[in-house]
Coordinates of N, CA and C in Angstrom, one line a residue:
M1 N 124.2 76.0 122.0 CA 122.8 76.3 121.5 C 122.4 75.0 120.7
R2 N 121.4 74.6 120.8 CA 121.0 73.3 119.8 C 120.2 73.9 118.9
W3 N 120.3 73.8 117.7 CA 119.5 74.5 116.5 C 118.5 73.4 115.9
G4 N 118.2 72.6 116.8 CA 117.1 71.6 116.4 C 115.7 72.1 116.1
F5 N 115.5 73.2 116.3 CA 114.2 74.1 116.1 C 114.1 74.3 114.7
G6 N 115.4 74.4 114.0 CA 115.3 74.5 112.7 C 115.1 75.8 112.3
V7 N 114.4 76.1 111.4 CA 114.1 77.3 110.9 C 112.5 77.9 111.4
L8 N 112.3 77.2 112.3 CA 111.0 77.9 112.9 C 111.3 79.3 113.3
A9 N 112.6 79.6 113.5 CA 112.5 81.0 114.0 C 112.8 81.8 112.9
V10 N 112.9 81.5 112.0 CA 112.8 82.2 110.5 C 111.6 82.6 110.4
V11 N 111.4 84.1 110.2 CA 110.0 84.8 109.7 C 109.8 84.5 108.2
A12 N 108.8 84.0 108.0 CA 108.5 84.1 106.7 C 108.3 85.5 106.0
I13 N 108.3 85.5 104.7 CA 108.6 86.7 103.9 C 107.6 87.6 104.3
G14 N 106.6 87.9 104.4 CA 105.6 88.4 105.0 C 105.3 89.5 104.0
G15 N 104.9 90.9 104.0 CA 104.2 91.7 103.6 C 105.3 92.2 102.4
A16 N 106.5 91.7 102.3 CA 107.3 92.4 101.3 C 106.9 91.8 99.9
A17 N 106.2 90.5 100.1 CA 106.2 89.9 98.7 C 104.8 90.6 97.9
C18 N 104.5 91.9 98.3 CA 103.5 92.7 97.7 C 104.0 93.3 96.3
A19 N 105.1 93.8 96.6 CA 105.9 94.4 95.4 C 106.6 93.7 94.5
S20 N 106.4 94.3 93.3 CA 107.1 93.6 92.2 C 108.4 94.2 91.7
S21 N 108.5 95.5 92.3 CA 109.8 96.1 92.0 C 110.4 97.0 93.1
G22 N 111.7 97.4 93.0 CA 112.0 98.3 93.9 C 112.5 97.7 95.2
P23 N 112.8 98.5 96.3 CA 113.3 97.7 97.4 C 112.5 96.7 98.1
A24 N 111.5 96.7 98.1 CA 110.4 95.4 98.6 C 110.6 94.2 97.8
A25 N 111.1 94.5 96.2 CA 111.2 93.2 95.8 C 112.7 92.6 96.2
V26 N 113.5 93.4 96.4 CA 114.9 93.1 96.8 C 114.7 92.5 98.2
V27 N 114.2 92.9 99.0 CA 113.9 92.2 100.4 C 113.3 91.2 100.3
H28 N 112.1 91.0 99.5 CA 111.4 89.4 99.3 C 112.5 88.7 98.6
A29 N 113.1 89.0 97.8 CA 114.0 88.1 97.1 C 115.0 87.4 98.0
Q30 N 115.6 88.5 98.5 CA 116.6 88.2 99.6 C 116.4 87.1 100.7
L31 N 115.1 87.6 101.4 CA 114.7 87.1 102.3 C 114.3 85.5 101.9
R32 N 113.8 85.3 100.7 CA 113.1 84.0 100.3 C 114.6 83.1 100.1
E33 N 115.7 83.7 99.6 CA 116.8 82.9 99.5 C 117.5 82.5 100.8
G34 N 117.7 83.7 101.6 CA 118.0 83.4 103.1 C 117.5 82.3 103.7
V35 N 116.0 82.2 103.7 CA 115.3 81.2 104.1 C 115.7 79.9 103.7
R36 N 115.7 79.7 102.2 CA 116.3 78.5 101.7 C 117.6 77.9 102.3
A37 N 118.2 79.2 102.4 CA 119.6 78.6 102.9 C 119.7 78.2 104.6
A38 N 118.8 78.9 105.0 CA 118.8 78.4 106.6 C 118.2 77.1 106.9
Q39 N 117.1 76.8 105.8 CA 116.5 75.4 105.9 C 117.4 74.7 105.9
R40 N 118.6 74.7 104.9 CA 119.7 73.7 104.8 C 120.7 73.8 105.8
G41 N 120.6 74.7 106.7 CA 121.7 74.7 107.7 C 122.8 75.7 107.2
Y42 N 122.7 76.3 106.1 CA 123.8 77.5 105.7 C 123.8 78.7 106.0
W43 N 123.8 78.8 107.5 CA 123.5 79.8 108.1 C 124.5 80.9 107.8
Q44 N 125.8 80.9 107.5 CA 126.4 82.3 106.9 C 126.0 82.7 105.6
E45 N 125.5 81.7 104.5 CA 124.8 82.1 103.5 C 123.5 83.0 103.8
A46 N 122.6 82.3 105.0 CA 121.4 83.0 105.1 C 121.7 84.5 105.8
L47 N 122.7 84.6 106.5 CA 122.8 85.9 107.1 C 123.4 86.9 105.8
F48 N 124.3 86.4 105.1 CA 124.5 87.1 103.8 C 123.2 87.7 103.1
R49 N 122.4 86.9 102.9 CA 121.2 87.2 102.1 C 120.1 88.4 103.1
F50 N 120.0 88.1 104.2 CA 119.4 88.8 105.4 C 120.0 90.0 105.4
E51 N 121.1 90.0 105.7 CA 122.1 91.6 105.4 C 121.7 92.2 104.1
K52 N 121.7 91.4 102.9 CA 121.2 92.4 101.9 C 119.5 92.8 101.8
A53 N 119.0 92.0 102.3 CA 117.5 92.6 102.5 C 117.6 93.8 103.6
R54 N 118.5 93.6 104.6 CA 118.6 94.8 105.8 C 119.4 96.0 105.0
A55 N 120.0 95.7 103.9 CA 120.6 97.0 103.2 C 119.4 98.1 102.8
A56 N 118.5 97.2 102.2 CA 117.3 97.8 101.4 C 116.3 98.3 102.3
E57 N 116.1 97.7 103.7 CA 115.3 98.0 104.7 C 115.7 97.7 105.9
P58 N 116.4 98.9 106.3 CA 117.3 98.7 107.4 C 116.5 98.6 108.8
S59 N 115.3 99.1 108.7 CA 114.6 99.1 110.3 C 113.3 98.1 110.2
D60 N 113.3 97.4 109.0 CA 111.9 96.4 109.0 C 112.3 95.1 110.1
P61 N 111.3 95.1 111.1 CA 111.5 94.2 111.9 C 111.5 92.8 111.7
E62 N 110.7 92.3 110.6 CA 110.9 90.9 110.1 C 112.3 90.8 109.5
V63 N 112.9 91.6 108.7 CA 114.0 91.6 108.3 C 115.4 91.3 109.4
L64 N 115.0 92.7 110.3 CA 116.2 92.7 111.6 C 115.9 90.9 112.4
N65 N 114.4 90.5 112.5 CA 114.4 89.2 112.9 C 115.3 88.0 112.5
N66 N 115.0 88.0 111.2 CA 115.9 87.1 110.4 C 117.4 87.1 110.5
V67 N 118.0 88.5 110.5 CA 119.6 88.6 110.8 C 119.6 88.1 112.2
A68 N 118.9 88.5 113.2 CA 119.1 88.2 114.5 C 119.1 86.5 114.6
V69 N 118.3 85.8 114.4 CA 118.4 84.4 114.1 C 119.5 83.8 113.5
A70 N 119.9 84.3 112.4 CA 120.9 83.9 111.6 C 122.3 84.1 112.6
L71 N 122.6 85.2 113.2 CA 123.7 85.7 113.9 C 123.5 84.5 115.3
E72 N 122.4 84.3 116.0 CA 122.3 83.3 116.7 C 122.9 81.9 116.4
A73 N 122.4 81.7 115.3 CA 122.8 80.2 114.8 C 124.2 80.3 114.7
L74 N 124.9 81.3 114.2 CA 126.5 81.5 114.0 C 126.9 81.7 115.2
G75 N 126.3 81.7 116.5 CA 127.0 81.9 117.8 C 127.5 83.3 118.0
R76 N 127.3 84.2 117.3 CA 127.5 85.7 117.3 C 126.1 86.4 118.4
Y77 N 126.2 85.9 119.7 CA 125.1 86.1 120.6 C 125.1 87.6 120.8
D78 N 126.3 88.2 121.1 CA 126.1 89.8 121.4 C 125.7 90.5 120.2
D79 N 125.8 90.3 119.1 CA 125.5 90.9 117.7 C 123.6 90.6 117.4
A80 N 123.5 89.0 117.8 CA 122.0 88.7 117.8 C 121.3 89.6 118.9
L81 N 121.9 89.8 119.9 CA 121.0 90.4 120.9 C 120.8 92.0 120.6
A82 N 122.1 92.7 120.0 CA 121.6 94.2 119.6 C 120.6 94.4 118.4
T83 N 120.9 93.3 117.7 CA 119.7 93.3 116.6 C 118.2 92.8 116.8
Y84 N 118.3 92.0 117.9 CA 116.9 91.9 118.2 C 116.4 93.1 118.9
K85 N 117.2 93.9 119.8 CA 116.8 94.9 120.2 C 116.3 96.1 119.3
K86 N 117.1 96.3 118.2 CA 116.9 97.1 117.3 C 115.4 97.0 116.7
A87 N 115.3 95.6 116.3 CA 113.8 94.9 115.8 C 112.7 95.2 116.6
L88 N 113.1 95.3 118.1 CA 111.9 95.6 119.0 C 111.5 97.2 119.1
E89 N 112.7 97.6 119.0 CA 112.6 99.2 119.0 C 111.7 100.1 118.0
S90 N 111.7 99.2 116.8 CA 111.2 99.8 115.4 C 109.5 99.9 115.8
G91 N 108.9 99.6 116.5 CA 107.7 99.6 117.1 C 106.8 98.8 116.7
A92 N 106.9 98.1 115.3 CA 106.0 96.8 115.3 C 106.7 95.3 115.9
K93 N 105.9 94.6 116.3 CA 106.3 93.5 116.9 C 105.9 92.3 116.3
P94 N 106.1 91.8 115.3 CA 105.6 90.6 114.8 C 105.7 89.4 116.0
T95 N 104.5 88.5 116.0 CA 104.8 87.5 116.9 C 106.1 86.6 116.7
A96 N 106.5 86.5 115.4 CA 107.8 85.5 115.7 C 108.9 86.4 116.3
L97 N 108.9 87.5 115.9 CA 109.9 88.5 116.6 C 109.9 88.3 118.2
R98 N 108.7 88.4 118.5 CA 108.6 88.4 120.3 C 108.7 87.1 120.5
R99 N 108.3 86.3 120.1 CA 108.6 84.7 120.5 C 110.2 84.4 120.4
N100 N 111.0 84.9 119.2 CA 112.2 84.3 119.2 C 113.3 85.2 119.9
Y101 N 112.7 86.8 120.4 CA 113.4 87.2 121.0 C 113.2 86.9 122.5
A102 N 112.2 86.2 123.0 CA 111.8 85.5 124.5 C 112.8 84.3 124.6
R103 N 112.7 83.5 123.7 CA 113.4 82.3 123.7 C 115.0 82.6 124.0
F104 N 115.4 83.6 123.0 CA 116.9 83.9 123.0 C 117.2 84.6 124.4
A105 N 116.5 85.5 124.8 CA 116.7 86.2 126.2 C 116.9 85.2 127.3
E106 N 116.0 84.0 127.2 CA 116.2 83.2 128.2 C 117.6 82.3 128.0
F107 N 117.8 82.1 126.9 CA 119.2 81.1 126.6 C 120.3 82.3 127.2
Y108 N 120.1 83.5 126.7 CA 121.2 84.6 126.7 C 121.6 84.9 128.3
S109 N 120.6 85.0 128.9 CA 120.8 85.4 130.3 C 121.8 84.2 131.1
S110 N 121.7 83.1 130.6 CA 122.3 81.8 131.0 C 123.8 82.0 130.3
Y111 N 123.9 82.2 129.4 CA 125.0 82.4 128.7 C 126.1 83.5 129.2
A112 N 125.1 84.9 129.5 CA 126.1 85.7 129.8 C 126.5 85.5 131.4
K113 N 125.9 84.4 132.0 CA 126.3 84.1 133.3 C 127.5 83.3 133.3
G114 N 127.9 82.6 132.1 CA 129.1 81.8 132.3 C 128.8 80.4 131.6
A115 N 127.6 80.2 131.4 CA 127.0 79.0 131.1 C 127.1 78.7 129.5
K116 N 128.4 78.6 129.1 CA 128.5 78.6 127.6 C 127.8 77.1 127.2
P117 N 127.4 76.9 125.9 CA 126.7 76.0 125.2 C 127.8 74.8 125.0
K118 N 127.6 73.8 125.1 CA 128.5 72.7 125.1 C 128.7 72.2 123.8
E119 N 130.0 72.1 123.7 CA 130.6 71.5 122.0 C 129.8 70.3 121.8
G120 N 129.4 70.0 120.6 CA 129.1 68.6 120.4 C 127.9 68.2 120.9
S121 N 127.0 69.1 121.4 CA 125.7 68.8 122.3 C 124.6 68.1 121.5
D122 N 124.9 68.4 120.1 CA 123.9 67.4 119.1 C 124.1 66.3 118.5
A123 N 125.5 66.1 119.0 CA 126.0 65.0 118.2 C 125.5 63.6 119.2
A124 N 125.3 62.7 118.3 CA 124.8 61.3 118.8 C 125.8 60.6 119.5
H125 N 125.4 60.0 120.4 CA 126.4 59.2 121.5 C 126.3 57.8 121.1

């Protein structure tokens, strides 16, 4: 899968920015660092940060969306699918989550049928 869309799929920090202490502050700080890592293409670091945010807010749909995007970027498609589904089950469905899941579901249906992403598809010829 091509990651030229960059961090368009990574959700902005959102409502967690309102609090200055407690779990919301942890979520905000970890999401901010995760987004920075993702913008640089450091998806493993981004996932680490998003998982820290998830530990503080395990059912927050924006946090779960970020986790799913990072998993997707790392090629962990089954884990990404499960995380997207958990985010969608939370009730709240931010626009970015719906958009990311729709894009991923389209890709995943082809992937599940055996159309694996080509290695080096981003390489210049």
